[in-house]
Amino acid sequence: QVQLVESGGGLVQPGGSLRLSCAASGMTFSAYAMGWYRQAPGKQRELVASINSYGSTNYVDSVKGRFTISRDNAKNTVFLQMNSLKPEDTAVYYCNRIVSRVSWGQGAQVTVSS
């Protein structure tokens, strides 16, 4: 059974940084494009960053130049480095496959506030 476990969330001031990690198990991790999604209160979940099997990345416009997605296939882990955080980045962040998504993990709460 595929399991995704996010970690690294927290409370940070505007302009600060956080690094999220997502450990995957029960799947051939290197074969899948992976993404980081977020869901803010009262809003739909959105894809903010993705990385394919070859390391090519894509970002939603609102995070370009501030967020960096990466992966370590040897450790079955995908990361999201978030810099220059803004209050509007506050959300629960989830990882999942881009295609054939599996059950969502518990997510990582990110709160950007002074």
PDB file of C-alpha atoms in Angstrom:
ATOM      1  CA  GLN A   1       0.000   0.000   0.000  1.00  0.00           C
ATOM      2  CA  VAL A   2       1.336   3.404  -0.964  1.00  0.00           C
ATOM      3  CA  GLN A   3       1.993   5.747   1.931  1.00  0.00           C
ATOM      4  CA  LEU A   4       3.015   9.403   1.823  1.00  0.00           C
ATOM      5  CA  VAL A   5       4.261  11.140   4.963  1.00  0.00           C
ATOM      6  CA  GLU A   6       4.846  14.894   4.940  1.00  0.00           C
ATOM      7  CA  SER A   7       6.969  16.725   7.496  1.00  0.00           C
ATOM      8  CA  GLY A   8       8.708  20.049   8.081  1.00  0.00           C
ATOM      9  CA  GLY A   9       5.793  22.439   8.437  1.00  0.00           C
ATOM     10  CA  GLY A  10       5.551  25.136  11.074  1.00  0.00           C
ATOM     11  CA  LEU A  11       5.003  28.777  11.918  1.00  0.00           C
ATOM     12  CA  VAL A  12       7.285  31.270  10.209  1.00  0.00           C
ATOM     13  CA  GLN A  13       7.364  35.035   9.833  1.00  0.00           C
ATOM     14  CA  PRO A  14       6.871  36.669   6.443  1.00  0.00           C
ATOM     15  CA  GLY A  15      10.095  36.505   4.476  1.00  0.00           C
ATOM     16  CA  GLY A  16      11.184  33.348   6.243  1.00  0.00           C
ATOM     17  CA  SER A  17      11.958  29.876   4.913  1.00  0.00           C
ATOM     18  CA  LEU A  18      10.831  26.314   5.462  1.00  0.00           C
ATOM     19  CA  ARG A  19      11.774  22.986   3.912  1.00  0.00           C
ATOM     20  CA  LEU A  20       9.142  20.321   3.545  1.00  0.00           C
ATOM     21  CA  SER A  21       9.876  16.628   3.070  1.00  0.00           C
ATOM     22  CA  CYS A  22       7.655  13.829   1.828  1.00  0.00           C
ATOM     23  CA  ALA A  23       8.679  10.230   2.332  1.00  0.00           C
ATOM     24  CA  ALA A  24       7.013   7.710   0.039  1.00  0.00           C
ATOM     25  CA  SER A  25       6.718   3.963   0.499  1.00  0.00           C
ATOM     26  CA  GLY A  26       4.961   1.111  -1.265  1.00  0.00           C
ATOM     27  CA  MET A  27       5.662   2.386  -4.769  1.00  0.00           C
ATOM     28  CA  THR A  28       8.435   2.552  -7.353  1.00  0.00           C
ATOM     29  CA  PHE A  29       9.163   6.151  -6.419  1.00  0.00           C
ATOM     30  CA  SER A  30      11.618   6.946  -9.221  1.00  0.00           C
ATOM     31  CA  ALA A  31       9.062   6.040 -11.885  1.00  0.00           C
ATOM     32  CA  TYR A  32       6.573   8.728 -10.909  1.00  0.00           C
ATOM     33  CA  ALA A  33       6.319  12.453 -11.362  1.00  0.00           C
ATOM     34  CA  MET A  34       5.624  13.936  -7.941  1.00  0.00           C
ATOM     35  CA  GLY A  35       3.987  17.142  -6.871  1.00  0.00           C
ATOM     36  CA  TRP A  36       3.439  19.395  -3.904  1.00  0.00           C
ATOM     37  CA  TYR A  37      -0.133  20.572  -3.436  1.00  0.00           C
ATOM     38  CA  ARG A  38      -1.598  22.983  -0.934  1.00  0.00           C
ATOM     39  CA  GLN A  39      -5.017  23.737   0.446  1.00  0.00           C
ATOM     40  CA  ALA A  40      -5.735  27.012   2.169  1.00  0.00           C
ATOM     41  CA  PRO A  41      -8.800  27.438   4.407  1.00  0.00           C
ATOM     42  CA  GLY A  42     -11.944  27.714   2.319  1.00  0.00           C
ATOM     43  CA  LYS A  43     -10.100  27.068  -0.935  1.00  0.00           C
ATOM     44  CA  GLN A  44      -9.616  24.124  -3.245  1.00  0.00           C
ATOM     45  CA  ARG A  45      -6.430  22.123  -3.213  1.00  0.00           C
ATOM     46  CA  GLU A  46      -3.976  23.353  -5.847  1.00  0.00           C
ATOM     47  CA  LEU A  47      -0.797  21.984  -7.372  1.00  0.00           C
ATOM     48  CA  VAL A  48       2.091  24.364  -6.686  1.00  0.00           C
ATOM     49  CA  ALA A  49       5.153  22.453  -7.882  1.00  0.00           C
ATOM     50  CA  SER A  50       5.952  19.256  -9.745  1.00  0.00           C
ATOM     51  CA  ILE A  51       9.023  17.259 -10.679  1.00  0.00           C
ATOM     52  CA  ASN A  52       9.169  14.431 -13.176  1.00  0.00           C
ATOM     53  CA  SER A  53      11.294  11.301 -13.156  1.00  0.00           C
ATOM     54  CA  TYR A  54      14.109  13.114 -14.932  1.00  0.00           C
ATOM     55  CA  GLY A  55      14.176  16.080 -12.567  1.00  0.00           C
ATOM     56  CA  SER A  56      12.351  18.604 -14.739  1.00  0.00           C
ATOM     57  CA  THR A  57      10.284  20.984 -12.652  1.00  0.00           C
ATOM     58  CA  ASN A  58       7.225  23.197 -12.995  1.00  0.00           C
ATOM     59  CA  TYR A  59       5.734  25.799 -10.686  1.00  0.00           C
ATOM     60  CA  VAL A  60       2.540  27.760 -10.381  1.00  0.00           C
ATOM     61  CA  ASP A  61       3.184  31.436 -11.083  1.00  0.00           C
ATOM     62  CA  SER A  62       2.542  32.504  -7.499  1.00  0.00           C
ATOM     63  CA  VAL A  63       5.569  30.559  -6.178  1.00  0.00           C
ATOM     64  CA  LYS A  64       8.027  30.853  -9.074  1.00  0.00           C
ATOM     65  CA  GLY A  65      11.396  32.122  -7.936  1.00  0.00           C
ATOM     66  CA  ARG A  66      10.571  31.417  -4.263  1.00  0.00           C
ATOM     67  CA  PHE A  67       9.921  27.660  -4.063  1.00  0.00           C
ATOM     68  CA  THR A  68      12.168  24.842  -5.266  1.00  0.00           C
ATOM     69  CA  ILE A  69      11.063  21.233  -5.619  1.00  0.00           C
ATOM     70  CA  SER A  70      13.633  18.445  -5.632  1.00  0.00           C
ATOM     71  CA  ARG A  71      13.761  14.702  -5.142  1.00  0.00           C
ATOM     72  CA  ASP A  72      16.102  12.032  -3.836  1.00  0.00           C
ATOM     73  CA  ASN A  73      15.155   8.765  -5.526  1.00  0.00           C
ATOM     74  CA  ALA A  74      17.569   6.780  -3.357  1.00  0.00           C
ATOM     75  CA  LYS A  75      15.620   7.886  -0.280  1.00  0.00           C
ATOM     76  CA  ASN A  76      12.154   7.871  -1.903  1.00  0.00           C
ATOM     77  CA  THR A  77      11.733  11.475  -0.803  1.00  0.00           C
ATOM     78  CA  VAL A  78      10.564  14.687  -2.433  1.00  0.00           C
ATOM     79  CA  PHE A  79      11.355  18.102  -0.965  1.00  0.00           C
ATOM     80  CA  LEU A  80       9.951  21.601  -1.198  1.00  0.00           C
ATOM     81  CA  GLN A  81      12.257  24.460  -0.245  1.00  0.00           C
ATOM     82  CA  MET A  82      10.147  27.541   0.402  1.00  0.00           C
ATOM     83  CA  ASN A  83      11.832  30.930   0.649  1.00  0.00           C
ATOM     84  CA  SER A  84      10.497  34.477   0.939  1.00  0.00           C
ATOM     85  CA  LEU A  85       7.297  33.129   2.411  1.00  0.00           C
ATOM     86  CA  LYS A  86       4.182  35.285   2.334  1.00  0.00           C
ATOM     87  CA  PRO A  87       1.002  35.154   4.442  1.00  0.00           C
ATOM     88  CA  GLU A  88      -0.873  33.907   1.376  1.00  0.00           C
ATOM     89  CA  ASP A  89       1.329  30.789   1.394  1.00  0.00           C
ATOM     90  CA  THR A  90      -0.424  29.688   4.574  1.00  0.00           C
ATOM     91  CA  ALA A  91      -1.991  26.296   3.878  1.00  0.00           C
ATOM     92  CA  VAL A  92      -1.732  22.586   4.506  1.00  0.00           C
ATOM     93  CA  TYR A  93       0.838  21.192   2.093  1.00  0.00           C
ATOM     94  CA  TYR A  94       0.565  17.684   0.664  1.00  0.00           C
ATOM     95  CA  CYS A  95       2.637  15.600  -1.714  1.00  0.00           C
ATOM     96  CA  ASN A  96       1.228  13.119  -4.191  1.00  0.00           C
ATOM     97  CA  ARG A  97       1.812  11.599  -7.582  1.00  0.00           C
ATOM     98  CA  ILE A  98       0.894  13.738 -10.551  1.00  0.00           C
ATOM     99  CA  VAL A  99      -0.716  10.818 -12.370  1.00  0.00           C
ATOM    100  CA  SER A 100      -2.688   8.101 -10.606  1.00  0.00           C
ATOM    101  CA  ARG A 101      -2.828   9.980  -7.323  1.00  0.00           C
ATOM    102  CA  VAL A 102      -3.039   7.871  -4.198  1.00  0.00           C
ATOM    103  CA  SER A 103      -4.589   8.491  -0.805  1.00  0.00           C
ATOM    104  CA  TRP A 104      -3.546  11.825   0.680  1.00  0.00           C
ATOM    105  CA  GLY A 105      -1.269  11.897   3.689  1.00  0.00           C
ATOM    106  CA  GLN A 106      -1.859  14.002   6.772  1.00  0.00           C
ATOM    107  CA  GLY A 107      -0.163  17.017   5.224  1.00  0.00           C
ATOM    108  CA  ALA A 108       2.149  19.620   6.734  1.00  0.00           C
ATOM    109  CA  GLN A 109       0.667  22.822   8.136  1.00  0.00           C
ATOM    110  CA  VAL A 110       2.521  25.952   7.034  1.00  0.00           C
ATOM    111  CA  THR A 111       1.534  29.186   8.721  1.00  0.00           C
ATOM    112  CA  VAL A 112       3.123  32.470   7.657  1.00  0.00           C
ATOM    113  CA  SER A 113       2.345  35.190  10.143  1.00  0.00           C
ATOM    114  CA  SER A 114       4.011  37.930  12.141  1.00  0.00           C
TER     115      SER A 114
END
